[in-house]
């Protein structure tokens, strides 16, 4: 019998008993990561009897009701975190049972949206965090985990495993920078909230996360290729796909986030990745195609491409700081691809 992703994440969470009796808000609970966070907290309740109360919040509740309607420890809430009035009303409604922890995983992360609505992308990211920090301050939470992105690293000449104290280049005059710039600004906002208000913010910089559970509307390249492969369609990569990435399977991502909730240090940013899963876009796409037994093609590299000097997005991250907390990933990229395709069949 194959163990569930929630059970895998629960097993790998560092010191989960520190969450005993907690009242946790998971904002963005309908997405790939947020939904598994909720399921994993429920799994921890079932097996460790932690008595955690879980508030699963997202703009649309339909998917959450499909997943969590029968779970007595989960309260489903419709919430747009960028709506200050709605967040304030939620804050007031919970004064008799204050929140103790917040995981902020609600963020527009659709590349098509970045091009179509860059202003709204920045606004929703930054305003959403402001509103949840206000909530956290009023509830005097003991830990606030902000889900940032490896996109904050920007671009570098050549590649190496990026550590948390490094930053690459970003063109501030490019609308495509709306998302990484918003994430950079939000990280500074979180750190400022520690300094000014004492809110214990921990930052999780996610690398490329993959696995089952993504929404049908998800048009990221990995989700698109998994959908094509599971339908028996060929995978066509238009570029040469030479950029290096460190990939993390969704259960490992969730166990890392929950470990930051328990033992992560306030004011510190952690790369949430699996540095052992180092691959290129072409290699990862070819692995999906090979595992699903479908055809795979890719484009040719440009004549001036040089792996060591060409400007490329910094998407290969170092996970050493996260591992120092006692966390370790369990799923290789090969096993993760197999598990994802198996769930989609």
Short mmCIF file of C-alpha atoms in Angstrom, two decimals:
data_model
loop_
_atom_site.label_atom_id
_atom_site.label_comp_id
_atom_site.label_asym_id
_atom_site.label_seq_id
_atom_site.Cartn_x
_atom_site.Cartn_y
_atom_site.Cartn_z
CA UNK A 1 0.00 0.00 0.00
CA UNK A 2 1.35 3.42 -0.99
CA UNK A 3 1.66 5.85 1.88
CA UNK A 4 -0.21 9.12 1.37
CA UNK A 5 1.54 12.43 0.84
CA UNK A 6 0.01 13.75 4.08
CA UNK A 7 1.42 10.80 6.01
CA UNK A 8 4.84 11.33 4.41
CA UNK A 9 4.81 15.00 5.36
CA UNK A 10 3.64 14.26 8.89
CA UNK A 11 6.46 11.75 9.42
CA UNK A 12 9.12 14.23 8.28
CA UNK A 13 7.91 17.25 10.30
CA UNK A 14 10.43 18.27 12.96
CA UNK A 15 9.10 18.26 16.55
CA UNK A 16 5.38 18.31 15.65
CA UNK A 17 4.42 17.98 19.33
CA UNK A 18 5.31 21.66 19.71
CA UNK A 19 1.98 22.32 17.93
CA UNK A 20 -0.11 20.66 20.64
CA UNK A 21 -3.29 22.64 21.24
CA UNK A 22 -2.45 25.16 18.51
CA UNK A 23 -5.04 27.16 16.56
CA UNK A 24 -3.59 27.52 13.06
CA UNK A 25 -4.72 29.63 10.10
CA UNK A 26 -3.66 28.28 6.71
CA UNK A 27 -4.25 31.01 4.15
CA UNK A 28 -4.29 29.70 0.59
CA UNK A 29 -5.62 26.32 1.66
CA UNK A 30 -7.12 25.42 -1.72
CA UNK A 31 -3.80 25.28 -3.58
CA UNK A 32 -1.30 22.48 -4.09
CA UNK A 33 0.75 23.34 -1.02
CA UNK A 34 -1.89 24.84 1.26
CA UNK A 35 -4.29 21.93 0.87
CA UNK A 36 -1.60 19.41 1.78
CA UNK A 37 -0.60 21.51 4.80
CA UNK A 38 -4.17 21.21 6.08
CA UNK A 39 -4.28 17.46 5.36
CA UNK A 40 -0.95 16.96 7.11
CA UNK A 41 -2.05 18.86 10.22
CA UNK A 42 -5.13 16.63 10.28
CA UNK A 43 -2.87 13.59 9.92
CA UNK A 44 -0.78 14.77 12.89
CA UNK A 45 -3.97 15.18 14.92
CA UNK A 46 -5.05 11.65 14.06
CA UNK A 47 -1.79 9.96 14.99
CA UNK A 48 -0.31 12.19 17.69
CA UNK A 49 -3.57 13.50 19.19
CA UNK A 50 -2.26 17.08 19.15
CA UNK A 51 -5.66 18.75 19.37
CA UNK A 52 -4.75 21.28 16.69
CA UNK A 53 -7.62 23.44 15.42
CA UNK A 54 -7.19 24.23 11.73
CA UNK A 55 -8.70 27.16 9.84
CA UNK A 56 -8.52 26.52 6.10
CA UNK A 57 -8.97 29.81 4.27
CA UNK A 58 -9.08 30.65 0.56
CA UNK A 59 -11.08 32.80 -1.84
CA UNK A 60 -13.11 29.90 -3.16
CA UNK A 61 -14.37 27.14 -0.89
CA UNK A 62 -15.59 24.55 -3.40
CA UNK A 63 -12.31 22.63 -3.63
CA UNK A 64 -11.72 22.88 0.11
CA UNK A 65 -15.16 21.43 0.80
CA UNK A 66 -14.35 18.49 -1.45
CA UNK A 67 -11.17 17.86 0.54
CA UNK A 68 -12.03 18.82 4.13
CA UNK A 69 -15.82 18.82 4.60
CA UNK A 70 -15.74 15.62 6.68
CA UNK A 71 -12.82 16.65 8.91
CA UNK A 72 -14.06 17.82 12.31
CA UNK A 73 -10.78 19.57 13.14
CA UNK A 74 -10.92 21.80 10.04
CA UNK A 75 -12.96 25.00 9.76
CA UNK A 76 -13.44 26.15 6.16
CA UNK A 77 -13.45 29.92 5.63
CA UNK A 78 -13.92 31.98 2.47
CA UNK A 79 -11.27 34.69 2.59
CA UNK A 80 -9.52 37.04 0.19
CA UNK A 81 -6.41 38.00 2.16
CA UNK A 82 -6.00 41.19 0.10
CA UNK A 83 -9.39 42.40 1.40
CA UNK A 84 -8.60 44.31 4.60
CA UNK A 85 -12.24 44.37 5.72
CA UNK A 86 -12.65 40.61 5.31
CA UNK A 87 -9.45 39.87 7.24
CA UNK A 88 -10.51 42.29 9.98
CA UNK A 89 -13.87 40.55 10.29
CA UNK A 90 -12.14 37.17 10.55
CA UNK A 91 -9.86 38.60 13.23
CA UNK A 92 -12.82 39.87 15.24
CA UNK A 93 -14.76 36.60 14.89
CA UNK A 94 -11.92 34.66 16.54
CA UNK A 95 -11.25 36.88 19.54
CA UNK A 96 -12.72 34.27 21.89
CA UNK A 97 -10.38 31.62 20.48
CA UNK A 98 -7.29 33.50 19.26
CA UNK A 99 -5.05 32.11 16.57
CA UNK A 100 -1.63 30.90 17.71
CA UNK A 101 0.02 30.29 14.33
CA UNK A 102 -0.37 31.59 10.76
CA UNK A 103 0.89 30.07 7.51
CA UNK A 104 0.55 32.55 4.67
CA UNK A 105 0.46 30.48 1.47
CA UNK A 106 -2.05 32.67 -0.38
CA UNK A 107 -0.39 34.31 -3.35
CA UNK A 108 -1.04 34.61 -7.08
CA UNK A 109 1.69 32.45 -8.62
CA UNK A 110 0.37 32.12 -12.16
CA UNK A 111 3.00 33.22 -14.72
CA UNK A 112 0.25 34.23 -17.16
CA UNK A 113 -1.14 36.58 -14.51
CA UNK A 114 2.25 38.26 -14.10
CA UNK A 115 2.14 39.35 -17.74
CA UNK A 116 -1.58 40.17 -17.83
CA UNK A 117 -1.97 41.91 -14.47
CA UNK A 118 1.40 42.97 -13.02
CA UNK A 119 -0.10 45.77 -10.90
CA UNK A 120 -2.66 43.45 -9.33
CA UNK A 121 0.05 40.81 -8.80
CA UNK A 122 2.13 43.22 -6.74
CA UNK A 123 -0.85 44.68 -4.93
CA UNK A 124 -2.34 41.37 -3.86
CA UNK A 125 1.00 39.99 -2.66
CA UNK A 126 1.95 43.00 -0.59
CA UNK A 127 -1.52 43.96 0.69
CA UNK A 128 -2.32 40.36 1.57
CA UNK A 129 0.73 40.16 3.79
CA UNK A 130 -0.02 43.52 5.42
CA UNK A 131 -3.51 42.32 6.31
CA UNK A 132 -2.37 39.00 7.75
CA UNK A 133 0.41 40.65 9.74
CA UNK A 134 -2.24 42.93 11.25
CA UNK A 135 -4.27 39.84 12.16
CA UNK A 136 -1.19 38.16 13.62
CA UNK A 137 -0.38 41.22 15.72
CA UNK A 138 -3.87 41.37 17.20
CA UNK A 139 -3.85 37.67 18.01
CA UNK A 140 -0.25 37.78 19.31
CA UNK A 141 0.63 34.62 17.38
CA UNK A 142 3.65 32.60 18.40
CA UNK A 143 4.81 31.94 14.83
CA UNK A 144 4.04 33.34 11.36
CA UNK A 145 5.42 31.49 8.34
CA UNK A 146 5.48 33.54 5.16
CA UNK A 147 5.68 31.56 1.93
CA UNK A 148 8.03 33.44 -0.35
CA UNK A 149 9.64 32.25 -3.57
CA UNK A 150 13.02 31.37 -4.97
CA UNK A 151 12.25 33.98 -7.61
CA UNK A 152 13.59 36.60 -5.17
CA UNK A 153 17.07 35.50 -6.27
CA UNK A 154 16.57 36.93 -9.74
CA UNK A 155 19.19 36.16 -12.41
CA UNK A 156 22.86 35.25 -12.20
CA UNK A 157 25.68 34.75 -14.70
CA UNK A 158 26.20 31.02 -14.72
CA UNK A 159 24.73 28.97 -11.91
CA UNK A 160 25.48 27.51 -8.51
CA UNK A 161 23.39 26.47 -5.52
CA UNK A 162 22.14 29.81 -4.15
CA UNK A 163 22.39 30.38 -0.41
CA UNK A 164 20.00 32.60 1.52
CA UNK A 165 22.49 35.47 1.85
CA UNK A 166 22.87 35.89 -1.93
CA UNK A 167 20.84 37.86 -4.45
CA UNK A 168 21.03 38.06 -8.22
CA UNK A 169 19.89 40.70 -10.68
CA UNK A 170 16.34 41.90 -11.32
CA UNK A 171 15.28 44.43 -13.96
CA UNK A 172 13.07 46.79 -11.95
CA UNK A 173 11.76 48.31 -15.20
CA UNK A 174 10.37 44.99 -16.46
CA UNK A 175 6.69 44.22 -15.71
CA UNK A 176 7.70 40.54 -15.36
CA UNK A 177 9.60 41.57 -12.23
CA UNK A 178 6.25 42.28 -10.53
CA UNK A 179 6.22 38.89 -8.78
CA UNK A 180 9.83 38.59 -7.55
CA UNK A 181 9.89 42.28 -6.60
CA UNK A 182 6.65 41.86 -4.64
CA UNK A 183 8.14 38.86 -2.87
CA UNK A 184 11.32 40.79 -2.06
CA UNK A 185 9.28 43.69 -0.70
CA UNK A 186 7.10 41.29 1.30
CA UNK A 187 10.13 39.65 2.89
CA UNK A 188 11.37 43.08 3.99
CA UNK A 189 7.88 43.84 5.28
CA UNK A 190 7.91 40.64 7.33
CA UNK A 191 11.31 41.41 8.81
CA UNK A 192 10.14 44.96 9.57
CA UNK A 193 7.12 43.54 11.40
CA UNK A 194 9.51 41.68 13.71
CA UNK A 195 11.45 44.85 14.42
CA UNK A 196 8.47 47.12 14.96
CA UNK A 197 5.73 44.85 16.30
CA UNK A 198 7.50 41.73 17.53
CA UNK A 199 5.63 39.39 15.15
CA UNK A 200 7.78 36.23 14.87
CA UNK A 201 7.96 35.92 11.07
CA UNK A 202 9.85 33.04 9.45
CA UNK A 203 10.40 33.13 5.67
CA UNK A 204 10.17 30.06 3.43
CA UNK A 205 11.68 30.56 -0.03
CA UNK A 206 10.19 27.80 -2.13
CA UNK A 207 11.98 26.34 -5.12
CA UNK A 208 10.09 24.49 -7.86
CA UNK A 209 7.45 22.36 -6.13
CA UNK A 210 5.78 19.48 -7.95
CA UNK A 211 3.36 16.72 -7.15
CA UNK A 212 -0.32 15.75 -7.36
CA UNK A 213 -3.03 18.07 -6.12
CA UNK A 214 -2.52 21.00 -8.45
CA UNK A 215 -5.66 22.72 -9.70
CA UNK A 216 -6.96 22.22 -13.22
CA UNK A 217 -6.32 25.92 -13.86
CA UNK A 218 -2.62 25.59 -12.97
CA UNK A 219 -0.66 26.46 -16.13
CA UNK A 220 2.88 26.27 -14.78
CA UNK A 221 5.14 24.27 -17.05
CA UNK A 222 5.45 21.25 -14.75
CA UNK A 223 1.70 21.02 -14.19
CA UNK A 224 1.07 21.33 -17.92
CA UNK A 225 3.54 18.55 -18.73
CA UNK A 226 2.08 16.23 -16.09
CA UNK A 227 -1.41 16.81 -17.49
CA UNK A 228 -0.23 16.13 -21.04
CA UNK A 229 1.71 13.03 -20.08
CA UNK A 230 -1.14 11.55 -18.04
CA UNK A 231 -3.39 12.02 -21.08
CA UNK A 232 -0.92 10.19 -23.30
CA UNK A 233 0.11 13.33 -25.18
CA UNK A 234 3.64 14.14 -26.30
CA UNK A 235 5.65 16.72 -24.36
CA UNK A 236 7.17 19.48 -26.46
CA UNK A 237 9.63 21.83 -24.79
CA UNK A 238 10.03 24.89 -26.99
CA UNK A 239 13.32 25.97 -25.44
CA UNK A 240 16.49 23.95 -24.93
CA UNK A 241 15.62 23.78 -21.20
CA UNK A 242 19.20 24.15 -19.97
CA UNK A 243 18.45 26.16 -16.81
CA UNK A 244 19.29 24.26 -13.62
CA UNK A 245 16.67 23.74 -10.94
CA UNK A 246 16.41 22.04 -7.60
CA UNK A 247 13.02 20.36 -7.40
CA UNK A 248 11.09 19.45 -4.27
CA UNK A 249 8.19 17.04 -4.07
CA UNK A 250 5.10 18.49 -2.41
CA UNK A 251 5.17 16.29 0.72
CA UNK A 252 8.76 17.32 1.42
CA UNK A 253 7.81 20.95 0.84
CA UNK A 254 4.99 20.70 3.38
CA UNK A 255 7.09 18.93 6.01
CA UNK A 256 9.66 21.71 5.61
CA UNK A 257 7.05 24.45 6.05
CA UNK A 258 5.61 22.78 9.14
CA UNK A 259 9.13 22.34 10.52
CA UNK A 260 9.64 26.09 10.11
CA UNK A 261 6.39 26.53 12.03
CA UNK A 262 7.78 24.47 14.91
CA UNK A 263 11.53 25.17 15.03
CA UNK A 264 12.30 27.81 12.39
CA UNK A 265 13.96 30.97 13.68
CA UNK A 266 12.11 34.27 13.44
CA UNK A 267 13.80 36.72 11.11
CA UNK A 268 15.48 34.01 9.06
CA UNK A 269 14.81 33.04 5.44
CA UNK A 270 15.14 29.35 4.55
CA UNK A 271 15.40 27.80 1.11
CA UNK A 272 12.70 25.13 0.89
CA UNK A 273 14.11 22.77 -1.68
CA UNK A 274 15.83 19.44 -2.14
CA UNK A 275 19.33 20.12 -3.37
CA UNK A 276 19.73 16.41 -4.18
CA UNK A 277 17.03 16.83 -6.84
CA UNK A 278 19.23 18.96 -9.11
CA UNK A 279 18.11 18.79 -12.72
CA UNK A 280 17.51 20.91 -15.79
CA UNK A 281 14.13 21.78 -17.27
CA UNK A 282 14.89 19.47 -20.20
CA UNK A 283 15.95 16.59 -17.96
CA UNK A 284 12.88 16.95 -15.75
CA UNK A 285 10.53 17.13 -18.75
CA UNK A 286 12.22 14.13 -20.35
CA UNK A 287 11.83 12.18 -17.09
CA UNK A 288 8.08 12.87 -17.06
CA UNK A 289 7.81 11.77 -20.70
CA UNK A 290 9.90 8.63 -20.16
CA UNK A 291 7.97 7.61 -17.05
CA UNK A 292 4.65 8.12 -18.86
CA UNK A 293 5.94 6.50 -22.07
CA UNK A 294 5.15 9.49 -24.27
CA UNK A 295 7.26 11.30 -26.85
CA UNK A 296 9.51 14.20 -25.87
CA UNK A 297 11.15 16.93 -27.94
CA UNK A 298 12.97 20.13 -27.07
CA UNK A 299 14.43 23.13 -28.80
CA UNK A 300 18.07 23.83 -29.58
CA UNK A 301 20.24 26.07 -27.42
CA UNK A 302 21.06 29.52 -28.74
CA UNK A 303 24.53 29.78 -30.30
CA UNK A 304 25.83 32.12 -27.59
CA UNK A 305 24.61 30.00 -24.65
CA UNK A 306 27.32 29.26 -22.10
CA UNK A 307 26.38 27.34 -18.96
CA UNK A 308 29.02 29.09 -16.87
CA UNK A 309 28.50 32.69 -18.00
CA UNK A 310 25.07 33.14 -19.60
CA UNK A 311 22.50 35.11 -17.60
CA UNK A 312 19.90 32.69 -16.24
CA UNK A 313 17.28 32.61 -13.55
CA UNK A 314 18.73 31.48 -10.22
CA UNK A 315 16.54 28.44 -9.60
CA UNK A 316 19.07 26.02 -8.08
CA UNK A 317 18.93 26.51 -4.30
CA UNK A 318 20.99 25.27 -1.36
CA UNK A 319 19.00 23.52 1.40
CA UNK A 320 21.77 23.36 4.03
CA UNK A 321 20.22 25.91 6.39
CA UNK A 322 16.91 24.06 6.44
CA UNK A 323 18.62 20.73 7.09
CA UNK A 324 20.37 22.24 10.12
CA UNK A 325 16.93 22.28 11.81
CA UNK A 326 16.86 18.48 11.65
CA UNK A 327 14.69 18.30 8.53
CA UNK A 328 15.49 16.06 5.59
CA UNK A 329 13.60 15.31 2.36
CA UNK A 330 12.35 11.82 1.57
CA UNK A 331 11.33 11.83 -2.10
CA UNK A 332 13.70 11.81 -5.08
CA UNK A 333 12.70 13.54 -8.28
CA UNK A 334 12.25 10.13 -9.94
CA UNK A 335 9.93 8.84 -7.21
CA UNK A 336 8.07 12.13 -7.15
CA UNK A 337 7.35 11.95 -10.88
CA UNK A 338 6.11 8.37 -10.51
CA UNK A 339 3.85 9.30 -7.59
CA UNK A 340 2.42 12.29 -9.46
CA UNK A 341 1.65 10.38 -12.64
CA UNK A 342 0.19 7.48 -10.66
CA UNK A 343 -2.23 9.81 -8.90
CA UNK A 344 -3.34 11.35 -12.21
CA UNK A 345 -4.09 8.06 -13.93
#
